[in-house]
Short mmCIF file of C-alpha atoms in Angstrom, two decimals:
data_model
loop_
_atom_site.label_atom_id
_atom_site.label_comp_id
_atom_site.label_asym_id
_atom_site.label_seq_id
_atom_site.Cartn_x
_atom_site.Cartn_y
_atom_site.Cartn_z
CA UNK X 1 117.91 84.76 119.41
CA UNK X 2 114.99 82.59 120.29
CA UNK X 3 112.37 82.17 117.59
CA UNK X 4 109.09 80.40 117.01
CA UNK X 5 108.02 79.07 113.64
CA UNK X 6 104.48 78.25 112.62
CA UNK X 7 104.56 76.51 109.26
CA UNK X 8 100.99 76.96 108.17
CA UNK X 9 99.93 80.54 107.68
CA UNK X 10 96.48 79.79 106.41
CA UNK X 11 94.44 76.56 106.84
CA UNK X 12 91.02 75.87 105.47
CA UNK X 13 89.11 72.90 106.68
CA UNK X 14 85.54 71.62 106.52
CA UNK X 15 83.68 70.91 109.75
CA UNK X 16 84.48 67.56 111.38
CA UNK X 17 87.92 67.44 109.70
CA UNK X 18 90.91 66.90 111.93
CA UNK X 19 93.40 69.71 112.67
CA UNK X 20 97.06 69.80 113.27
CA UNK X 21 99.03 73.07 113.42
CA UNK X 22 102.76 72.98 113.55
CA UNK X 23 104.97 74.92 115.89
CA UNK X 24 108.75 74.73 116.31
CA UNK X 25 111.01 76.78 118.49
CA UNK X 26 114.69 77.42 118.55
CA UNK X 27 116.04 77.34 122.12
CA UNK X 28 118.05 74.63 123.72
CA UNK X 29 117.08 75.40 127.34
CA UNK X 30 113.98 74.79 129.34
CA UNK X 31 110.98 76.53 127.99
CA UNK X 32 107.29 76.88 128.77
CA UNK X 33 105.05 76.52 125.71
CA UNK X 34 101.63 78.01 125.00
CA UNK X 35 98.95 78.16 122.37
CA UNK X 36 96.72 81.15 122.19
CA UNK X 37 93.66 81.70 120.03
CA UNK X 38 92.38 85.05 118.75
CA UNK X 39 88.78 84.98 117.49
CA UNK X 40 87.81 87.72 115.10
CA UNK X 41 87.76 91.04 116.80
CA UNK X 42 88.71 89.58 120.19
CA UNK X 43 91.78 89.39 122.34
CA UNK X 44 94.22 86.58 122.79
CA UNK X 45 92.94 83.71 124.90
CA UNK X 46 95.00 80.88 126.28
CA UNK X 47 94.08 77.47 124.79
CA UNK X 48 96.60 75.35 126.66
CA UNK X 49 100.08 75.47 128.12
CA UNK X 50 103.00 73.11 128.87
CA UNK X 51 105.32 73.64 131.80
CA UNK X 52 106.60 70.16 132.67
CA UNK X 53 105.40 66.57 133.09
CA UNK X 54 103.18 64.76 130.69
CA UNK X 55 104.11 66.01 127.15
CA UNK X 56 100.55 65.56 125.97
CA UNK X 57 98.59 68.57 127.13
CA UNK X 58 94.80 68.95 127.01
CA UNK X 59 93.30 72.45 126.72
CA UNK X 60 89.93 73.99 126.35
CA UNK X 61 87.42 73.30 123.63
CA UNK X 62 88.84 69.88 122.78
CA UNK X 63 92.33 71.09 121.77
CA UNK X 64 95.51 69.20 122.78
CA UNK X 65 99.16 69.66 122.02
CA UNK X 66 102.14 67.37 122.22
CA UNK X 67 105.55 68.61 123.26
CA UNK X 68 108.35 66.68 121.59
CA UNK X 69 111.55 67.87 123.07
CA UNK X 70 113.80 66.18 120.56
CA UNK X 71 112.05 67.94 117.67
CA UNK X 72 111.63 71.26 119.47
CA UNK X 73 107.97 71.02 118.56
CA UNK X 74 104.62 71.74 120.18
CA UNK X 75 101.97 70.90 117.67
CA UNK X 76 98.32 71.71 118.27
CA UNK X 77 95.64 69.20 117.47
CA UNK X 78 91.88 68.78 117.43
CA UNK X 79 90.23 65.60 116.18
CA UNK X 80 87.08 67.32 114.77
CA UNK X 81 86.92 71.03 114.14
CA UNK X 82 83.80 73.17 114.27
CA UNK X 83 82.86 76.33 112.37
CA UNK X 84 83.28 78.20 115.68
CA UNK X 85 86.98 77.30 115.71
CA UNK X 86 87.56 79.74 112.91
CA UNK X 87 90.20 82.06 114.39
CA UNK X 88 93.95 82.83 114.34
CA UNK X 89 96.16 80.58 116.44
CA UNK X 90 99.48 81.66 117.97
CA UNK X 91 102.12 79.44 119.42
CA UNK X 92 104.32 81.12 122.06
CA UNK X 93 107.41 80.20 123.97
CA UNK X 94 108.75 81.50 127.19
CA UNK X 95 112.30 80.87 128.42
CA UNK X 96 112.39 79.78 132.09
CA UNK X 97 115.89 80.94 132.83
CA UNK X 98 115.58 84.55 131.92
CA UNK X 99 112.71 86.85 131.23
CA UNK X 100 109.02 85.99 131.45
CA UNK X 101 108.18 87.54 128.09
CA UNK X 102 106.43 85.52 125.43
CA UNK X 103 107.92 85.03 122.02
CA UNK X 104 105.16 84.44 119.49
CA UNK X 105 105.00 82.64 116.24
CA UNK X 106 103.62 84.37 113.18
CA UNK X 107 100.18 82.82 113.65
CA UNK X 108 97.96 80.53 111.63
CA UNK X 109 94.64 81.67 110.28
CA UNK X 110 92.13 78.80 110.43
CA UNK X 111 88.99 78.97 108.39
CA UNK X 112 86.40 76.18 109.05
CA UNK X 113 83.70 75.89 106.41
CA UNK X 114 80.27 74.70 107.55
CA UNK Z 1 85.50 87.75 135.97
CA UNK Z 2 87.37 91.02 135.57
CA UNK Z 3 89.71 91.22 132.64
CA UNK Z 4 92.50 93.38 131.46
CA UNK Z 5 91.30 96.75 130.26
CA UNK Z 6 92.89 98.87 127.66
CA UNK Z 7 92.05 102.36 126.54
CA UNK Z 8 91.52 103.73 124.09
CA UNK Z 9 90.44 100.84 121.89
CA UNK Z 10 91.17 102.79 118.77
CA UNK Z 11 93.38 105.79 118.25
CA UNK Z 12 94.16 107.75 115.14
CA UNK Z 13 97.19 110.15 115.19
CA UNK Z 14 99.19 112.14 112.65
CA UNK Z 15 102.92 111.67 112.05
CA UNK Z 16 105.12 113.26 114.68
CA UNK Z 17 102.23 113.44 117.23
CA UNK Z 18 102.30 111.71 120.61
CA UNK Z 19 100.04 109.00 121.99
CA UNK Z 20 99.40 107.50 125.38
CA UNK Z 21 98.04 104.00 125.76
CA UNK Z 22 96.67 102.83 129.06
CA UNK Z 23 96.38 99.37 130.53
CA UNK Z 24 94.51 98.44 133.67
CA UNK Z 25 95.49 94.86 134.86
CA UNK Z 26 93.24 92.37 136.45
CA UNK Z 27 92.75 93.23 140.16
CA UNK Z 28 95.65 91.98 142.29
CA UNK Z 29 97.86 91.40 139.27
CA UNK Z 30 101.18 93.14 139.78
CA UNK Z 31 102.97 92.40 136.49
CA UNK Z 32 102.24 94.06 133.18
CA UNK Z 33 103.56 93.28 129.75
CA UNK Z 34 103.25 95.36 126.52
CA UNK Z 35 103.31 93.75 123.08
CA UNK Z 36 103.10 95.28 119.59
CA UNK Z 37 101.40 93.46 116.69
CA UNK Z 38 101.99 95.03 113.35
CA UNK Z 39 99.73 94.28 110.30
CA UNK Z 40 100.01 90.57 109.49
CA UNK Z 41 102.77 90.08 112.03
CA UNK Z 42 103.11 88.24 115.32
CA UNK Z 43 102.96 90.05 118.65
CA UNK Z 44 106.39 91.41 119.62
CA UNK Z 45 107.40 92.08 123.20
CA UNK Z 46 108.04 95.66 124.07
CA UNK Z 47 108.45 96.08 127.86
CA UNK Z 48 107.28 94.66 131.18
CA UNK Z 49 106.86 95.91 134.68
CA UNK Z 50 106.73 94.12 137.99
CA UNK Z 51 105.78 95.93 141.15
CA UNK Z 52 106.13 99.28 139.38
CA UNK Z 53 109.69 98.54 138.29
CA UNK Z 54 110.78 97.71 134.78
CA UNK Z 55 111.41 93.96 134.68
CA UNK Z 56 112.42 93.43 131.01
CA UNK Z 57 112.79 95.36 127.82
CA UNK Z 58 112.38 94.16 124.27
CA UNK Z 59 112.45 95.95 120.94
CA UNK Z 60 110.97 99.14 122.17
CA UNK Z 61 112.08 102.33 120.30
CA UNK Z 62 113.68 105.09 122.24
CA UNK Z 63 110.72 107.23 121.26
CA UNK Z 64 108.55 105.07 123.51
CA UNK Z 65 108.50 105.06 127.26
CA UNK Z 66 106.38 103.34 129.77
CA UNK Z 67 105.69 103.13 133.46
CA UNK Z 68 103.61 101.36 136.00
CA UNK Z 69 101.81 103.33 138.64
CA UNK Z 70 101.04 102.70 142.34
CA UNK Z 71 97.58 101.22 141.37
CA UNK Z 72 99.50 98.84 138.94
CA UNK Z 73 98.00 100.28 135.86
CA UNK Z 74 100.52 101.05 133.18
CA UNK Z 75 100.86 103.63 130.46
CA UNK Z 76 102.79 103.47 127.22
CA UNK Z 77 103.80 106.86 125.95
CA UNK Z 78 104.76 107.11 122.25
CA UNK Z 79 106.26 110.26 120.84
CA UNK Z 80 107.25 111.41 117.30
CA UNK Z 81 104.98 108.87 115.84
CA UNK Z 82 105.85 107.27 112.56
CA UNK Z 83 103.75 105.49 109.98
CA UNK Z 84 105.46 102.23 111.05
CA UNK Z 85 104.03 102.58 114.55
CA UNK Z 86 100.59 101.68 113.26
CA UNK Z 87 99.75 98.46 115.02
CA UNK Z 88 97.69 96.69 117.63
CA UNK Z 89 99.23 97.22 121.05
CA UNK Z 90 98.41 94.47 123.57
CA UNK Z 91 98.77 94.66 127.24
CA UNK Z 92 98.91 91.49 129.41
CA UNK Z 93 98.87 91.03 133.15
CA UNK Z 94 99.87 88.17 135.44
CA UNK Z 95 100.24 87.67 139.14
CA UNK Z 96 101.12 87.48 141.77
CA UNK Z 97 104.79 87.71 141.90
CA UNK Z 98 107.19 87.13 139.01
CA UNK Z 99 106.71 83.39 138.86
CA UNK Z 100 107.45 81.42 135.73
CA UNK Z 101 104.19 79.51 136.16
CA UNK Z 102 102.03 82.66 135.97
CA UNK Z 103 99.77 82.90 132.99
CA UNK Z 104 99.58 86.14 131.06
CA UNK Z 105 96.02 87.38 130.46
CA UNK Z 106 95.67 89.67 127.56
CA UNK Z 107 93.55 92.80 127.03
CA UNK Z 108 91.60 93.53 123.84
CA UNK Z 109 94.34 95.74 122.57
CA UNK Z 110 94.55 99.33 121.29
CA UNK Z 111 94.59 99.69 117.54
CA UNK Z 112 96.80 102.73 116.70
CA UNK Z 113 96.68 104.19 113.22
CA UNK Z 114 99.31 106.81 112.26
CA UNK Z 115 98.42 108.90 109.23
#
C-alpha cells in the first residue's frame, strides 16, 4: 500500500532560521505531490503542489519544495522562517493512475520562536 | 471567496448513538472527499463522491455511510458510535470533473467527541 513518511514530527526553530522538512513516499508510479499547512485552529491550506515539469516548485509564503524522483522525496524548504509559520505541515501524495484521494503523512509540528 | 462549509463544527455524542456530519462544497464543485483525523494522527481518506455517485472508498467502517445530494452537499452518517470514532472529520471539494489536476479545498472540519 502506498504510504507517506515525514521524518520530523516536531521542529523548533528561531526566527530567520532555515527550514527543511522531509517527505518520502512509497509508490513506483506517477504521483502528484502536495504540501498542506494547518495553522492552529484552522483548516488545511495548500502550500504548493507538483504535477509535472520543473521539479523545483515554488509555493505561497516563500515556501518551495523539490521533487527528487530517484529518492521518492518531496522536501519542503524555506530560507528564513517567521513566527507566523508556526503550524503543522502535512505532505500528501495522490496516485495519478487510480483514485484521486490524498494519502497524508503524519505531519510535522513547527514551532518558530520569536 | 466561498469556502467549504462543514456543520456542525463540534459534536459530542455518547457511545452507540448516531451522528450526521454535513459538508457544503464550494459552489460549482462537484466532487467531495471525506477524511478522518484521529488525535495525533494524519488524515485518513474515508470516501469520495463525484456527481452524486460514490467514486472511491477508503477505510470507512461499515457503521458509516455517506451520500451526495442533488445540490452537491454531502452527509456522513455514523451509527453505533464508538470511543475510537472521536476525531476531526474533514471534508474537501474539488471541481469541475474528476480531473487529476484538480486541487482539493478543505473545510474547517467537524470535531466529534464520543463519550
